[in-house]
Short mmCIF file of C-alpha atoms in Angstrom, two decimals:
data_model
loop_
_atom_site.label_atom_id
_atom_site.label_comp_id
_atom_site.label_asym_id
_atom_site.label_seq_id
_atom_site.Cartn_x
_atom_site.Cartn_y
_atom_site.Cartn_z
CA MET A 97 105.57 78.07 79.69
CA ILE A 98 104.32 81.59 79.07
CA PRO A 99 100.68 82.60 78.69
CA THR A 100 100.03 85.65 76.54
CA LEU A 101 97.35 87.94 77.84
CA LEU A 102 95.75 90.25 75.32
CA TYR A 103 94.15 93.36 76.67
CA ASP A 104 91.97 95.73 74.68
CA GLY A 105 92.02 98.62 77.10
CA LEU A 106 89.05 97.29 79.06
CA THR A 107 89.09 93.53 79.40
CA LEU A 108 91.07 90.47 78.52
CA VAL A 109 90.33 89.22 75.03
CA LYS A 110 91.32 86.44 72.69
CA GLY A 111 90.92 86.58 68.95
CA LYS A 112 91.24 84.30 66.00
CA ASN A 113 93.77 85.24 63.31
CA PHE A 114 94.08 88.59 65.11
CA GLU A 115 90.38 89.32 64.54
CA SER A 116 86.97 88.67 66.07
CA TRP A 117 88.14 89.37 69.57
CA ARG A 118 86.23 87.68 72.35
CA THR A 119 86.18 88.92 75.89
CA VAL A 120 87.56 86.21 78.13
CA SER A 121 87.76 87.61 81.61
CA ALA A 122 88.74 90.34 83.94
CA LEU A 123 92.45 90.88 83.65
CA ILE A 124 93.63 91.00 87.24
CA GLN A 125 91.61 87.93 88.11
CA GLN A 126 93.14 85.95 85.27
CA VAL A 127 96.66 87.04 86.15
CA GLN A 128 96.21 85.74 89.65
CA ILE A 129 94.85 82.44 88.43
CA TYR A 130 97.91 82.02 86.19
CA ALA A 131 100.21 82.90 89.05
CA LEU A 132 98.86 79.84 90.88
CA ARG A 133 98.94 77.56 87.88
CA GLY A 134 102.62 77.07 87.38
CA VAL A 135 103.39 79.51 84.59
CA ASP A 136 107.01 80.69 84.35
CA GLU A 137 106.45 84.17 83.02
CA MET A 138 103.64 86.31 81.70
CA ILE A 139 103.27 88.51 78.66
CA LEU A 140 100.61 91.21 78.56
CA LEU A 141 99.96 92.85 75.21
CA ASP A 142 97.66 95.82 74.88
CA ILE A 143 96.34 95.25 71.37
CA SER A 144 94.51 98.55 71.15
CA SER A 145 97.30 101.02 71.96
CA THR A 146 99.15 101.22 68.65
CA ASN A 147 96.12 101.57 66.48
CA LYS A 148 94.21 103.87 68.83
CA LYS A 149 97.44 105.78 69.53
CA THR A 150 96.86 105.52 73.26
CA LYS A 151 99.23 104.53 76.04
CA ILE A 152 99.04 101.43 78.17
CA ASN A 153 97.39 101.94 81.53
CA PHE A 154 100.44 102.18 83.79
CA ASN A 155 98.41 101.92 86.99
CA LEU A 156 97.04 98.62 85.82
CA ILE A 157 100.57 97.28 85.34
CA LYS A 158 101.39 98.47 88.85
CA ASP A 159 98.37 96.66 90.29
CA ILE A 160 99.36 93.45 88.54
CA THR A 161 103.03 93.45 89.49
CA GLU A 162 102.31 94.12 93.14
CA ASN A 163 100.97 90.62 93.36
CA ILE A 164 102.91 88.44 90.98
CA PHE A 165 106.50 87.51 91.64
CA MET A 166 107.58 86.30 88.25
CA PRO A 167 109.04 87.85 85.11
CA PHE A 168 106.48 90.11 83.47
CA THR A 169 106.67 91.42 79.91
CA VAL A 170 104.41 94.22 78.69
CA GLY A 171 103.81 95.44 75.16
CA GLY A 172 101.52 97.62 73.11
CA GLY A 173 102.04 101.04 71.54
CA ILE A 174 105.59 101.52 72.82
CA LYS A 175 107.24 104.23 70.76
CA ASN A 176 110.00 105.86 72.74
CA ILE A 177 112.44 105.58 75.63
CA HIS A 178 110.03 107.40 77.89
CA ASP A 179 107.34 104.74 77.34
CA ILE A 180 109.81 102.04 78.35
CA GLN A 181 110.88 103.95 81.42
CA ASN A 182 107.27 104.30 82.51
CA LEU A 183 106.57 100.61 82.07
CA LEU A 184 109.66 99.53 83.99
CA LYS A 185 108.77 101.98 86.73
CA SER A 186 105.33 100.41 86.89
CA GLY A 187 106.93 97.04 87.54
CA ALA A 188 107.40 95.43 84.11
CA ASP A 189 110.67 93.52 83.69
CA LYS A 190 110.74 93.49 79.93
CA VAL A 191 108.97 95.34 77.18
CA SER A 192 107.74 93.85 73.94
CA ILE A 193 107.97 96.11 70.90
CA ASN A 194 106.42 95.31 67.54
CA THR A 195 105.41 98.17 65.24
CA ALA A 196 108.03 100.66 66.43
CA ALA A 197 110.77 98.03 66.14
CA PHE A 198 109.93 97.52 62.49
CA HIS A 199 110.07 101.21 61.64
CA ASP A 200 112.72 102.54 63.96
CA LYS A 201 115.84 100.45 64.46
CA LYS A 202 117.67 103.37 66.01
CA PHE A 203 115.12 103.45 68.79
CA ILE A 204 115.65 99.76 69.54
CA LYS A 205 119.44 100.14 69.56
CA GLU A 206 119.15 103.05 71.95
CA ALA A 207 116.74 101.12 74.19
CA VAL A 208 119.16 98.17 74.34
CA LYS A 209 121.98 100.52 75.24
CA ILE A 210 120.02 102.16 78.05
CA PHE A 211 118.10 99.24 79.52
CA GLY A 212 120.20 96.24 78.47
CA SER A 213 119.33 93.58 75.92
CA GLN A 214 117.62 91.38 78.54
CA CYS A 215 114.92 94.02 78.83
CA ILE A 216 113.95 94.36 75.18
CA VAL A 217 111.77 91.81 73.40
CA ILE A 218 110.91 92.28 69.74
CA SER A 219 107.54 90.91 68.82
CA VAL A 220 107.12 89.71 65.24
CA ASP A 221 103.76 88.77 63.71
CA TYR A 222 103.78 86.93 60.40
CA LYS A 223 101.33 85.58 57.91
CA LYS A 224 101.66 83.45 54.79
CA ILE A 225 100.77 85.38 51.63
CA ASN A 226 101.21 83.73 48.22
CA GLY A 227 103.52 81.12 49.63
CA SER A 228 105.88 83.33 51.58
CA GLU A 229 105.92 84.41 55.20
CA LEU A 230 105.48 88.17 55.52
CA VAL A 231 105.81 90.48 58.50
CA PHE A 232 102.73 92.33 59.75
CA THR A 233 102.62 95.27 62.16
CA ASN A 234 99.90 97.28 63.97
CA SER A 235 98.40 94.22 65.68
CA GLY A 236 98.31 92.33 62.42
CA LYS A 237 96.52 95.06 60.50
CA HIS A 238 99.36 96.29 58.33
CA ASN A 239 101.19 94.16 55.80
CA THR A 240 104.78 95.40 55.52
CA ASN A 241 105.49 93.07 52.58
CA LYS A 242 108.78 92.28 54.27
CA ASN A 243 109.98 88.70 54.15
CA LEU A 244 109.99 87.21 57.66
CA TYR A 245 113.43 85.62 57.44
CA GLU A 246 115.04 88.78 56.09
CA TYR A 247 113.55 90.68 58.99
CA LEU A 248 114.87 88.13 61.50
CA GLU A 249 118.37 88.58 60.04
CA GLU A 250 118.05 92.31 60.67
CA ILE A 251 116.90 91.69 64.23
CA ASN A 252 120.13 89.78 64.87
CA GLU A 253 121.98 93.06 64.55
CA LEU A 254 119.90 94.81 67.21
CA ASN A 255 121.18 92.73 70.13
CA VAL A 256 117.78 92.38 71.82
CA GLY A 257 117.13 89.76 74.49
CA GLU A 258 114.32 87.71 72.97
CA VAL A 259 111.93 87.52 70.03
CA LEU A 260 108.23 86.75 70.44
CA LEU A 261 107.27 85.09 67.17
CA THR A 262 103.56 84.82 66.45
CA SER A 263 101.81 83.21 63.52
CA ILE A 264 98.71 85.20 62.61
CA ASP A 265 97.40 82.29 60.55
CA ARG A 266 97.53 79.98 63.52
CA ASP A 267 96.58 82.50 66.22
CA GLY A 268 93.53 81.39 68.14
CA THR A 269 92.91 78.44 65.83
CA MET A 270 94.31 75.71 68.09
CA LEU A 271 95.48 73.99 64.90
CA GLY A 272 99.01 73.47 66.14
CA TYR A 273 102.19 75.53 66.11
CA ASN A 274 103.73 76.44 62.77
CA ILE A 275 106.69 74.18 63.41
CA ASP A 276 108.46 74.57 60.04
CA VAL A 277 108.61 78.34 60.34
CA ILE A 278 109.69 78.23 63.99
CA GLU A 279 112.42 75.72 63.17
CA LYS A 280 113.76 77.91 60.38
CA ALA A 281 113.58 80.98 62.63
CA THR A 282 115.57 79.32 65.42
CA LYS A 283 118.32 78.64 62.91
CA ILE A 284 118.48 82.27 61.82
CA LEU A 285 118.03 84.11 65.11
CA GLN A 286 120.89 84.32 67.57
CA VAL A 287 118.53 85.12 70.46
CA PRO A 288 115.96 82.92 72.18
CA ILE A 289 112.52 82.73 70.59
CA ILE A 290 109.20 82.58 72.37
CA ALA A 291 106.99 80.69 69.94
CA SER A 292 103.36 81.69 69.83
CA GLY A 293 100.21 81.06 67.84
CA GLY A 294 98.19 77.92 67.38
CA ALA A 295 98.99 75.77 70.42
CA LYS A 296 96.67 72.80 70.12
CA ASP A 297 97.41 70.74 73.19
CA TYR A 298 100.28 69.43 75.27
CA LYS A 299 101.34 67.01 72.56
CA ASP A 300 101.70 69.91 70.16
CA MET A 301 103.95 71.67 72.67
CA LEU A 302 106.05 68.53 73.00
CA LYS A 303 106.37 68.26 69.23
CA LEU A 304 107.48 71.86 68.99
CA ILE A 305 110.11 71.49 71.71
CA ASN A 306 111.49 68.24 70.32
CA LYS A 307 111.66 69.47 66.75
CA THR A 308 112.97 72.97 67.22
CA LYS A 309 114.98 73.00 70.45
CA ILE A 310 112.95 76.02 71.47
CA THR A 311 113.06 76.91 75.17
CA ALA A 312 110.00 79.12 75.64
CA ILE A 313 106.48 78.57 74.42
CA ALA A 314 103.50 80.86 74.66
CA ALA A 315 99.86 79.93 74.55
CA ALA A 316 96.54 81.57 75.23
CA SER A 317 93.50 79.91 73.68
CA ILE A 318 94.05 76.47 75.11
CA TYR A 319 94.14 77.99 78.57
CA HIS A 320 91.15 80.25 77.96
CA PHE A 321 88.87 77.91 76.06
CA LYS A 322 90.05 74.40 76.80
CA ASN A 323 90.30 72.64 80.06
CA GLN A 324 94.08 72.79 80.00
CA THR A 325 96.41 74.51 82.41
CA PRO A 326 100.08 75.46 82.34
CA LYS A 327 100.65 73.12 85.28
CA LEU A 328 99.22 70.10 83.47
CA ALA A 329 101.11 71.05 80.32
CA LYS A 330 104.31 71.02 82.32
CA SER A 331 103.74 67.68 83.96
CA PHE A 332 102.94 66.20 80.55
CA LEU A 333 106.17 67.58 79.09
CA LYS A 334 108.13 66.36 82.07
CA GLU A 335 106.75 62.86 81.74
CA ASN A 336 107.99 62.98 78.17
CA GLY A 337 111.52 63.73 79.13
CA ILE A 338 111.58 67.51 78.74
CA LYS A 339 113.57 69.37 81.37
CA ILE A 340 111.22 71.90 82.86
CA ARG A 341 111.06 74.21 85.84
CA GLU A 342 109.57 72.67 88.97
CA MET B 274 112.79 90.80 116.62
CA SER B 275 109.31 91.64 115.43
CA LYS B 276 108.17 91.22 111.88
CA ASN B 277 107.39 94.91 111.70
CA ARG B 278 111.00 95.70 110.86
CA ASN B 279 112.51 98.11 108.38
CA ILE B 280 114.33 96.48 105.49
CA LEU B 281 116.65 98.80 103.65
CA ILE B 282 116.73 98.51 99.87
CA VAL B 283 119.75 100.47 98.73
CA ASP B 284 118.69 103.22 96.36
CA TYR B 285 121.63 103.63 94.01
CA GLN B 286 119.52 104.38 90.97
CA ILE B 287 120.23 101.37 88.86
CA GLY B 288 117.69 98.93 87.48
CA ASN B 289 114.17 98.21 88.54
CA VAL B 290 113.58 97.74 92.24
CA SER B 291 109.80 97.70 92.41
CA SER B 292 109.55 93.90 92.54
CA VAL B 293 112.01 93.74 95.42
CA ILE B 294 109.96 96.33 97.30
CA ASN B 295 106.74 94.44 96.56
CA ALA B 296 108.22 91.13 97.65
CA VAL B 297 109.46 92.52 100.99
CA LYS B 298 106.04 94.10 101.53
CA LYS B 299 104.28 90.86 100.66
CA LEU B 300 106.33 89.03 103.27
CA GLY B 301 105.05 91.46 105.89
CA TYR B 302 108.10 93.68 106.42
CA LYS B 303 108.57 97.39 105.84
CA PRO B 304 110.69 98.05 102.74
CA ILE B 305 112.54 101.37 102.72
CA LEU B 306 114.13 102.48 99.46
CA SER B 307 116.79 104.93 100.54
CA LYS B 308 120.40 106.06 100.45
CA ASP B 309 120.34 107.96 103.78
CA GLU B 310 122.45 106.98 106.75
CA SER B 311 119.47 107.24 109.13
CA SER B 312 117.52 104.68 107.08
CA PHE B 313 120.51 102.32 107.12
CA ASP B 314 120.65 102.69 110.90
CA SER B 315 116.95 102.03 111.42
CA SER B 316 116.91 98.85 109.29
CA SER B 317 117.62 95.32 110.44
CA HIS B 318 118.60 93.94 107.01
CA ILE B 319 120.00 95.41 103.81
CA ILE B 320 119.22 94.43 100.24
CA LEU B 321 121.46 95.56 97.39
CA PRO B 322 119.46 95.00 94.18
CA GLY B 323 120.36 95.90 90.62
CA VAL B 324 120.52 94.83 87.03
CA GLY B 325 123.04 96.35 84.67
CA SER B 326 126.72 96.98 84.24
CA PHE B 327 129.32 96.64 87.01
CA GLU B 328 130.92 99.91 86.11
CA ALA B 329 127.66 101.91 86.21
CA GLY B 330 126.74 100.22 89.49
CA ILE B 331 129.96 100.87 91.37
CA ASN B 332 130.19 104.40 89.96
CA ASN B 333 126.75 105.23 91.35
CA ILE B 334 127.56 103.71 94.73
CA GLU B 335 130.69 105.81 94.97
CA LYS B 336 129.09 108.97 93.62
CA LEU B 337 126.29 108.74 96.19
CA GLY B 338 128.73 108.14 99.03
CA LEU B 339 127.24 104.71 99.72
CA LYS B 340 130.41 102.63 99.80
CA LYS B 341 131.51 103.74 103.27
CA LEU B 342 127.96 103.38 104.61
CA ILE B 343 127.52 99.84 103.27
CA LEU B 344 130.92 98.68 104.52
CA ASP B 345 130.28 100.13 107.97
CA GLN B 346 126.85 98.47 108.27
CA VAL B 347 128.07 95.12 107.03
CA LEU B 348 131.58 94.84 108.47
CA ASN B 349 131.28 96.77 111.75
CA LYS B 350 127.58 96.50 112.61
CA LYS B 351 127.36 92.98 111.13
CA LYS B 352 123.99 93.54 109.49
CA PRO B 353 122.86 90.83 107.09
CA ILE B 354 123.09 92.02 103.49
CA LEU B 355 121.65 90.32 100.42
CA GLY B 356 123.04 91.25 97.02
CA ILE B 357 120.81 90.34 94.11
CA CYS B 358 122.24 89.92 90.60
CA LEU B 359 124.42 93.01 89.99
CA GLY B 360 124.13 93.68 93.73
CA MET B 361 125.91 90.39 94.43
CA GLN B 362 128.52 91.04 91.75
CA LEU B 363 129.38 94.37 93.37
CA PHE B 364 130.54 92.43 96.48
CA ALA B 365 133.54 91.26 94.43
CA SER B 366 137.05 92.66 94.60
CA GLU B 367 136.92 93.66 90.96
CA GLY B 368 134.77 93.65 87.85
CA HIS B 369 136.08 93.01 84.34
CA GLU B 370 133.84 94.41 81.62
CA ASN B 371 134.82 95.18 78.04
CA LYS B 372 138.50 95.20 79.09
CA VAL B 373 137.78 97.81 81.78
CA VAL B 374 138.69 96.74 85.31
CA LYS B 375 136.83 98.42 88.19
CA LYS B 376 137.26 97.86 91.90
CA GLY B 377 134.16 96.55 93.70
CA LEU B 378 133.07 96.66 97.34
CA ASN B 379 135.63 93.95 98.07
CA LEU B 380 133.38 92.14 100.57
CA ILE B 381 134.04 88.74 98.98
CA ASP B 382 137.29 87.89 97.18
CA GLY B 383 136.84 87.26 93.51
CA LYS B 384 136.36 88.69 90.04
CA VAL B 385 133.26 89.37 88.00
CA GLU B 386 133.82 88.23 84.43
CA LEU B 387 131.84 87.43 81.31
CA LEU B 388 130.13 84.05 81.66
CA ASN B 389 131.88 81.50 79.46
CA SER B 390 128.62 79.91 78.35
CA LYS B 391 130.17 78.12 75.34
CA ASN B 392 127.36 77.31 72.92
CA GLU B 393 124.61 78.85 75.02
CA LYS B 394 123.35 82.32 74.15
CA LEU B 395 124.07 85.33 76.33
CA PRO B 396 122.49 86.96 78.26
CA HIS B 397 121.47 83.96 80.30
CA ILE B 398 117.75 84.67 80.68
CA GLY B 399 115.25 82.32 82.22
CA TRP B 400 114.73 79.64 84.84
CA ASN B 401 117.62 77.48 85.83
CA SER B 402 118.38 75.21 88.73
CA VAL B 403 120.60 76.04 91.65
CA LYS B 404 122.49 73.30 93.46
CA PHE B 405 122.90 74.47 97.03
CA LYS B 406 125.70 73.40 99.30
CA THR B 407 124.26 71.06 101.89
CA ASP B 408 125.11 73.33 104.80
CA PHE B 409 123.58 76.45 103.24
CA LYS B 410 120.83 77.54 105.62
CA LEU B 411 118.71 79.68 103.29
CA ASN B 412 117.86 76.83 100.92
CA PRO B 413 114.10 77.17 100.42
CA ASN B 414 113.59 73.54 99.58
CA LEU B 415 114.14 70.21 101.23
CA LYS B 416 115.86 68.99 98.10
CA ASN B 417 119.29 70.42 97.41
CA GLN B 418 118.20 71.74 94.03
CA SER B 419 115.64 74.41 93.08
CA ASP B 420 114.82 76.52 90.05
CA PHE B 421 115.19 80.28 90.09
CA TYR B 422 114.99 83.07 87.55
CA PHE B 423 118.20 84.47 86.04
CA VAL B 424 119.00 87.50 83.88
CA HIS B 425 122.73 88.17 83.44
CA SER B 426 125.77 87.91 81.19
CA TYR B 427 128.52 88.17 83.80
CA CYS B 428 129.29 85.90 86.73
CA PHE B 429 131.13 86.00 90.03
CA ASN B 430 134.31 83.89 90.04
CA CYS B 431 135.08 83.48 93.74
CA LYS B 432 138.64 83.10 94.95
CA TYR B 433 137.69 80.73 97.78
CA ASP B 434 135.46 77.71 97.30
CA THR B 435 134.28 78.01 100.90
CA GLU B 436 132.41 81.19 99.94
CA ILE B 437 130.45 79.50 97.17
CA SER B 438 127.04 78.32 98.42
CA GLY B 439 125.30 77.47 95.19
CA ILE B 440 126.17 76.46 91.65
CA THR B 441 124.25 76.62 88.38
CA ASN B 442 125.10 75.25 84.96
CA TYR B 443 124.69 77.27 81.79
CA GLY B 444 127.17 75.97 79.26
CA THR B 445 129.52 75.86 82.22
CA ASP B 446 129.18 75.73 86.01
CA PHE B 447 129.08 79.16 87.59
CA THR B 448 128.56 80.52 91.10
CA SER B 449 124.91 81.39 91.65
CA VAL B 450 125.01 81.88 95.44
CA VAL B 451 127.76 83.28 97.65
CA GLN B 452 127.99 83.57 101.40
CA LYS B 453 130.57 84.88 103.81
CA GLY B 454 128.99 85.18 107.23
CA ASN B 455 126.35 87.92 107.14
CA ILE B 456 127.08 88.66 103.48
CA ILE B 457 124.88 86.72 101.06
CA GLY B 458 124.50 87.11 97.32
CA THR B 459 122.41 85.49 94.62
CA GLN B 460 122.97 85.72 90.90
CA PHE B 461 119.29 84.86 90.44
CA HIS B 462 116.30 87.03 91.30
CA PRO B 463 114.40 85.68 94.31
CA GLU B 464 111.81 88.43 93.82
CA LYS B 465 111.01 86.97 90.37
CA SER B 466 111.14 83.31 91.35
CA LEU B 467 107.61 82.71 92.60
CA GLU B 468 107.04 80.91 95.93
CA LYS B 469 110.55 79.50 96.29
CA GLY B 470 112.04 82.90 95.68
CA LEU B 471 109.83 84.49 98.32
CA LYS B 472 110.71 81.69 100.71
CA PHE B 473 114.40 82.30 100.11
CA LEU B 474 113.95 86.01 100.73
CA ASN B 475 112.00 85.30 103.88
CA SER B 476 114.77 83.08 105.24
CA PHE B 477 117.23 85.88 104.62
CA LEU B 478 115.01 88.40 106.40
CA ASN B 479 114.84 86.01 109.34
CA ILE B 480 118.60 85.78 109.91
CA ASN B 481 119.25 86.91 113.49
CA ALA B 482 115.54 87.41 114.01
#
């Protein structure tokens, strides 16, 4: 159970289909609330860094990790080994790379060699265009025209630790996970997938887990805008026979 | 012993140690990240952290002259030491990695080998449950099973069952906790395992206290 926190450089936001971002709360405050609510890990993505060509605020990462004792993944605008080093030094355990991973496979291979595959997460955003799933970069702003499944095959060769797979169409809609795509992706990818985008409610999470054998699920909107918490989600899943961390 | 004690976190320049430092601080002790003899001497407990390869780890320990220091503190001065992840693996007699065999600190008999996880993907990343031996004193829970956070591909195959204090299943059963007197090791990361992890760490820091 992994909440994704989207940060725009100033506050925590949540969008719909990667647009119309709404401010949801002060970041540090939210992180601490999650830490008490039974989440297993956290992912923080700075959605402004790549497009504004800025760097993530390392001090902010430091402030967060001083107080949460769980795995913490950070992403946004990561372009080189030095960026990763700085994030790990600030207390991140893993880094999530999206745009740079698409353009620079050599960089990812080098990062895996230096930091280990457990440390590198590739984030993939996709959207359905004319019937096929295509990969988007730059926080969903740039259509690469690359077929999602072809890209996932390529990722298999990079030996990264995990893939964060987000549906732009479902993002923020609370319409339910894109189960067909996730199922197909789990069959292609040799690494664990964190499925993200569209979580509707606990039942939707259960459906996803049962149908796809996925082991990690991310959600944001239902925690921000609905009266649902990671803790309640977990007890629901447990009651339905899913093995889950206690 | 007062709570205001120094806790030495061995600085052998491998992996990320900031969470270990933060966790020790959170529990109210004074973490000292160092490789100096004087810091070893002034500390009540030693933590050997680390994520990464066995070879890189043991090479750094030897290069920095830390092997003699650690062995002296642990074997002669009997200080409690906690090895976390790679730190625990370095306690072994030897490490087998990509057909290279390296000698470890040889504090606990056994070999570090690739985890035979069968159909499960490696590295083993995520939460998994640890079944503690009933007589293991650092168990943070009343139940004999708790979940902790793991990140590793290799595991510690102990020579003697008596030195295994916890077992986890990932495709196969592997040793997730070892203990031999004042020497304790966990394959999981207590500093990343929320309240139970902190509780575990606190019990360790309270040995002899």
